[in-house]
CSV table of C-alpha atoms in Angstrom, one decimal:
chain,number,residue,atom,x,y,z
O,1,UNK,CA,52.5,-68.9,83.0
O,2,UNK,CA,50.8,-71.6,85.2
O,3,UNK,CA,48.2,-72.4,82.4
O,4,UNK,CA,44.4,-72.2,82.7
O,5,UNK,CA,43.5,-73.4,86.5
O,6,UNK,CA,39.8,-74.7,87.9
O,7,UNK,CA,38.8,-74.7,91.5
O,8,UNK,CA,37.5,-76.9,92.9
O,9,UNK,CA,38.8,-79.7,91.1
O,10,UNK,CA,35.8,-82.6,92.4
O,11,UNK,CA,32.3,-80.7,94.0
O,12,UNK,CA,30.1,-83.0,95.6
O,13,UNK,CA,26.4,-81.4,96.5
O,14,UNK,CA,23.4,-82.5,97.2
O,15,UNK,CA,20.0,-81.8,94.5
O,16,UNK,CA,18.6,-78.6,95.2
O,17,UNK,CA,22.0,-76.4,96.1
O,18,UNK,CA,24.3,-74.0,94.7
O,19,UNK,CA,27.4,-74.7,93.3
O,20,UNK,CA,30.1,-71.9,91.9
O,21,UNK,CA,33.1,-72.7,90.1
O,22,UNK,CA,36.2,-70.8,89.1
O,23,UNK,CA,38.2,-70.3,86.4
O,24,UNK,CA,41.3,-68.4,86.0
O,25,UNK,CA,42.9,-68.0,82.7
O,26,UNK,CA,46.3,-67.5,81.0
O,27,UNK,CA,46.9,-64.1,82.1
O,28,UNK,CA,47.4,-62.7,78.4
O,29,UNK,CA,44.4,-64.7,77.1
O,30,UNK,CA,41.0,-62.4,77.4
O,31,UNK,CA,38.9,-65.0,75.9
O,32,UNK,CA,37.2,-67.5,78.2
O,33,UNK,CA,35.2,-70.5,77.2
O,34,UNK,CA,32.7,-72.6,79.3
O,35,UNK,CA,32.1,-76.3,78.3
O,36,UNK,CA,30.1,-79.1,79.7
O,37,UNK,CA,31.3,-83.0,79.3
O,38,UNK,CA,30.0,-86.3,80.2
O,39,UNK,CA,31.3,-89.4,80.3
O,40,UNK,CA,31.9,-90.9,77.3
O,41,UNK,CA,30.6,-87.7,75.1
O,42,UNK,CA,32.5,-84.4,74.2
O,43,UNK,CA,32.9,-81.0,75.6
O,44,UNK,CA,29.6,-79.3,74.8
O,45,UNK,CA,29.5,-75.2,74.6
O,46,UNK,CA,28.0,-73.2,77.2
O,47,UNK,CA,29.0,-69.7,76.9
O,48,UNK,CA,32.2,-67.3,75.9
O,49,UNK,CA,33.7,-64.2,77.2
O,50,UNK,CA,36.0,-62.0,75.4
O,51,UNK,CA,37.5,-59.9,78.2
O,52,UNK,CA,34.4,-58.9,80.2
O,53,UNK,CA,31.4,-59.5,77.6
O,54,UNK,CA,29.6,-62.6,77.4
O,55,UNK,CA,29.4,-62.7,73.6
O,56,UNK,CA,27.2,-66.1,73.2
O,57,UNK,CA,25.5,-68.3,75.6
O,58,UNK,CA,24.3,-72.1,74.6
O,59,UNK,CA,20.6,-72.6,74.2
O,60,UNK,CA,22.0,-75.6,76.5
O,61,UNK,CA,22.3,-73.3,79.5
O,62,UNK,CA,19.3,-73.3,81.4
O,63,UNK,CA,18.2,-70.1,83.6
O,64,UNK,CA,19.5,-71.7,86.7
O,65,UNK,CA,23.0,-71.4,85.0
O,66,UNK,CA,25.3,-67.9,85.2
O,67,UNK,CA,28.5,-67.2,84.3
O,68,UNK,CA,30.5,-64.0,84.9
O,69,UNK,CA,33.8,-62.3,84.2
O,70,UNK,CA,33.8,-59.0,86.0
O,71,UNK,CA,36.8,-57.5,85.3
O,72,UNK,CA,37.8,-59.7,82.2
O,73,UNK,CA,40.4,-62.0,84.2
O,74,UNK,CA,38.8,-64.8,86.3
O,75,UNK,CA,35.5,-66.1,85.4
O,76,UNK,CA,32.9,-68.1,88.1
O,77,UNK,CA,29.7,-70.4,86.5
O,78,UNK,CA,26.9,-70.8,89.2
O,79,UNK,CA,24.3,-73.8,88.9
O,80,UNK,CA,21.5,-72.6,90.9
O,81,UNK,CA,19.3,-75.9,91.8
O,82,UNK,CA,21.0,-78.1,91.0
O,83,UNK,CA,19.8,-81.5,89.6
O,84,UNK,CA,21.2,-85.1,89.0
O,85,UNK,CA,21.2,-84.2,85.0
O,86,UNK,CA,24.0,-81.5,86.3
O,87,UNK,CA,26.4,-83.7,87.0
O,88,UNK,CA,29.0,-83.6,84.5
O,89,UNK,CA,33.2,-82.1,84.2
O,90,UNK,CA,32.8,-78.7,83.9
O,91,UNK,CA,35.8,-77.3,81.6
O,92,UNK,CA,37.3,-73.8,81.1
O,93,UNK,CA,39.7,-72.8,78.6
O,94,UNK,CA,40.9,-69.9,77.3
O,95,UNK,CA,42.3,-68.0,74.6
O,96,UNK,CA,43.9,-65.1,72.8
O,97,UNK,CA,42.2,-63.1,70.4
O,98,UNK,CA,44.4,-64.4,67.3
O,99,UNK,CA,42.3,-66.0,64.8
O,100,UNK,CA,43.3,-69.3,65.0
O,101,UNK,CA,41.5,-70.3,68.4
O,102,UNK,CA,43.6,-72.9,69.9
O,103,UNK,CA,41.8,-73.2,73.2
O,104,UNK,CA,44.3,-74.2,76.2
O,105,UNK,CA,42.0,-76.3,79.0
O,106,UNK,CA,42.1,-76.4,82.7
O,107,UNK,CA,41.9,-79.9,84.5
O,108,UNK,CA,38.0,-79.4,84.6
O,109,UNK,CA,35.9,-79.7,88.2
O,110,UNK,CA,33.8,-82.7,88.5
O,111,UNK,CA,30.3,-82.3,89.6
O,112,UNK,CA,28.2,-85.0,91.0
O,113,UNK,CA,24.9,-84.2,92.2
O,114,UNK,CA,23.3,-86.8,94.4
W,1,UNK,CA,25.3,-79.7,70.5
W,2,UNK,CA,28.1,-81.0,68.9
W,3,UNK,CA,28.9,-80.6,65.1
W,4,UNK,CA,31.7,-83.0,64.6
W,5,UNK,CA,31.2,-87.0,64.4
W,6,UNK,CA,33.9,-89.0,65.1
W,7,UNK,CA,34.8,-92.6,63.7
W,8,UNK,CA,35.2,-94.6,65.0
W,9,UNK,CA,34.3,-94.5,68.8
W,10,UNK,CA,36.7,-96.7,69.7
W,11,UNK,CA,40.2,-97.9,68.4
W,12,UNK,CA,42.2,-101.0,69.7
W,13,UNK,CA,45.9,-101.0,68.4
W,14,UNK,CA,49.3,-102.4,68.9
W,15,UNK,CA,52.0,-100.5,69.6
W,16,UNK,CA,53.8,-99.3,66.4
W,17,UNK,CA,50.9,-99.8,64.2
W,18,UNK,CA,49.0,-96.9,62.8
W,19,UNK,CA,45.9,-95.3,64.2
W,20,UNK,CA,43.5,-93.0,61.4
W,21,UNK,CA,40.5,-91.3,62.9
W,22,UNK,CA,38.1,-89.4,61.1
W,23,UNK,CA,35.8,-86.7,61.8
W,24,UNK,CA,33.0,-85.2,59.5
W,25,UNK,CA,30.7,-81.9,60.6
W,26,UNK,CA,28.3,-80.3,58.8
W,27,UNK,CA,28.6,-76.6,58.1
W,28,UNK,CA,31.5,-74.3,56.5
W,29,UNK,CA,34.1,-73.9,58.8
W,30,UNK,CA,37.1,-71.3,59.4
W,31,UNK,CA,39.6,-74.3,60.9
W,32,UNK,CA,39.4,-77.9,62.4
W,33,UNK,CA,41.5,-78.7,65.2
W,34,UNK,CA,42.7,-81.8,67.0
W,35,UNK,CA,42.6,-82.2,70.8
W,36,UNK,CA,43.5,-85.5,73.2
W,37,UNK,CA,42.1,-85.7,76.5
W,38,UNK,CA,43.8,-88.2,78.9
W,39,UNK,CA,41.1,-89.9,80.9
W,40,UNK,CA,39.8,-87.1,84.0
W,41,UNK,CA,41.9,-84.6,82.5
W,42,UNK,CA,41.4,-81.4,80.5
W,43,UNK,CA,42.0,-81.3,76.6
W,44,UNK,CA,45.2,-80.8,75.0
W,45,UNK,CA,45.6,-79.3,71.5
W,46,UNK,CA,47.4,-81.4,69.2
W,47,UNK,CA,47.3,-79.5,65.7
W,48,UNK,CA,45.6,-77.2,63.7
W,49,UNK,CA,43.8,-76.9,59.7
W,50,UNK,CA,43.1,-74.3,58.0
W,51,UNK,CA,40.0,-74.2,56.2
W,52,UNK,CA,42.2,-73.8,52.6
W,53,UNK,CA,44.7,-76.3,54.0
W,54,UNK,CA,44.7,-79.8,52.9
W,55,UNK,CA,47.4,-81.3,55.0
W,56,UNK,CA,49.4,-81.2,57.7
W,57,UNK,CA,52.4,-82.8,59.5
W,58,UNK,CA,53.2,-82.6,63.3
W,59,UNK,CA,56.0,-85.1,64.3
W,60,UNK,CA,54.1,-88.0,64.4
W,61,UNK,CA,50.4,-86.6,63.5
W,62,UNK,CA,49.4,-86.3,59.8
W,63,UNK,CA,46.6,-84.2,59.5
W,64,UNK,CA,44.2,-84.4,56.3
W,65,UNK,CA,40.9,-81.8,55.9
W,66,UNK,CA,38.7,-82.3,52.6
W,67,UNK,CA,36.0,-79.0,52.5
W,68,UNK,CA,34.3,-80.6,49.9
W,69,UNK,CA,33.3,-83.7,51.7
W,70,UNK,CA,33.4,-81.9,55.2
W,71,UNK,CA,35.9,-84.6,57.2
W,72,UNK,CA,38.9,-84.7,58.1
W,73,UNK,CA,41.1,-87.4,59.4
W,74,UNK,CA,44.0,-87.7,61.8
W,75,UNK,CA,46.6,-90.1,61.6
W,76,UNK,CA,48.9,-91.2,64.5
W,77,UNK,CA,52.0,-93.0,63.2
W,78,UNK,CA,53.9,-95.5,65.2
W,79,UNK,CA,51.6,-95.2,68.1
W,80,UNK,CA,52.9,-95.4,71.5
W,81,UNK,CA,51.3,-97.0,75.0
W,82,UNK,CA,51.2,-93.6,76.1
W,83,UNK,CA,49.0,-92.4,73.1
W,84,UNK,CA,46.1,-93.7,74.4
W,85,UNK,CA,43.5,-91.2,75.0
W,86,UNK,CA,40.4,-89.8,73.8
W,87,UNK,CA,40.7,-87.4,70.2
W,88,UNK,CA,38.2,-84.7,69.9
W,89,UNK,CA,38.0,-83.0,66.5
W,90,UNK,CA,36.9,-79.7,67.0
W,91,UNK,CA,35.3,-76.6,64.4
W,92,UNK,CA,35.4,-73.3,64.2
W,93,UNK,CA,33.1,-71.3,61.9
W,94,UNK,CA,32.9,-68.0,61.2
W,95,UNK,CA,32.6,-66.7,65.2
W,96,UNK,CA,34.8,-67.8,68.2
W,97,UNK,CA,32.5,-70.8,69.0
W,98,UNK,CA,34.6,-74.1,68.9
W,99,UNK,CA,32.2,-77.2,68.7
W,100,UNK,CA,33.4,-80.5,69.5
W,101,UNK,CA,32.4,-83.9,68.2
W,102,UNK,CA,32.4,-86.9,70.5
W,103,UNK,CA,35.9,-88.2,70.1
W,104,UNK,CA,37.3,-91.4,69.5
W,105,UNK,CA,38.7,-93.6,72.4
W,106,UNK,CA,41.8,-94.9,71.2
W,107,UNK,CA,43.6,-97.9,73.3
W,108,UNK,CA,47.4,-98.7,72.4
W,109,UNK,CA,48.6,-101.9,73.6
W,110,UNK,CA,52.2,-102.1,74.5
């Protein structure tokens, strides 16, 4: 078990292009969280998967924002666009379906958007 | 959005003292959990409440959740230099949505 990993770790784009990030979960964990955090604030929802489904997506996430999780392992979240406001740690964590949710985090990929 | 509130935003101690943090949110929830986040890093959970717990002890953490006033507060005994980090309560309702509140920043000085 290598815990929850993110790739890439730090994303530097320019506004106006696409950005795609990974997630890859604990392999016995089939639910996978997005979150969003800026400095100084704390993580803020985006979506969930449990295996495959995308069971809730913030009102936060914008159109120019997709996640997927095709075959319920490994999960990728485009930006489409993007803007300076984008520019935040994207976080990933996941989960098992027990009802206690303790949600186990990767090291996050930094965005900046200049 | 965030449901939690944390207080306060920022804690200075010395080492060996105390630290108490509280969080309040504002609807009924399933659990509260505690995370730390080292600065750049991901979150790490710390300890978990049940909604019909009232306590809770983890080596040096003392968790405390009151329902009827919607807060909780953790409590770091004997603080070390290398407990200082950021502390993120955290909800869960009725769904799988965990909501964060905006942490407190807590600086231990050796």
């Amino acid at each position: 078990d290598t815990g929850v990993s993110q790739d890439p770790r730090h994303k530097i784009t320019k506004r106006g292009q696409n950005v795609t990030f990974r997630c890859d979960p604990i392999s016995e964990h089939n639910r996978l969280y997005w979150y969003r955090q800026t400095l100084g604030q704390g993580p803020e929802f985006l979506t969930y998967f449990q295996n495959e489904a995308q069971l809730e997506k913030s009102r936060l996430l914008s159109d120019r924002f997709s996640a997927e999780r095709p075959k319920g392992s490994f999960s990728t979240l485009e930006i489409q666009r993007t803007e300076q406001g984008d520019s935040a740690m994207y976080l990933c964590a996941s989960s098992t379906t027990g009802d206690t949710g303790e949600l186990f985090f990767g090291e996050g990929s930094r965005l900046t958007v200049l | 959005s965030q449901q939690g509130e944390e207080d306060p935003q920022a804690l200075s101690i010395q080492e060996g003292e105390n630290a108490t943090m509280n969080c309040s949110y504002k609807t009924s929830i399933n659990n509260l959990q505690w995370y730390r986040q080292n600065s750049g890093r991901g979150l790490v959970h710390l300890i978990l409440i049940r909604s019909n717990e009232r306590e809770k002890h983890s080596g040096r953490l003392r968790v405390t959740l009151d329902t009827s006033k919607k807060s909780s507060s953790l409590l770091i005994t004997a603080s070390r230099a290398a407990d200082t980090a950021s502390y993120f309560c955290a909800t869960r309702g009725g769904g799988f949505k965990t909501i964060f509140g905006a942490g407190t920043r807590l600086f231990v000085k050796a």
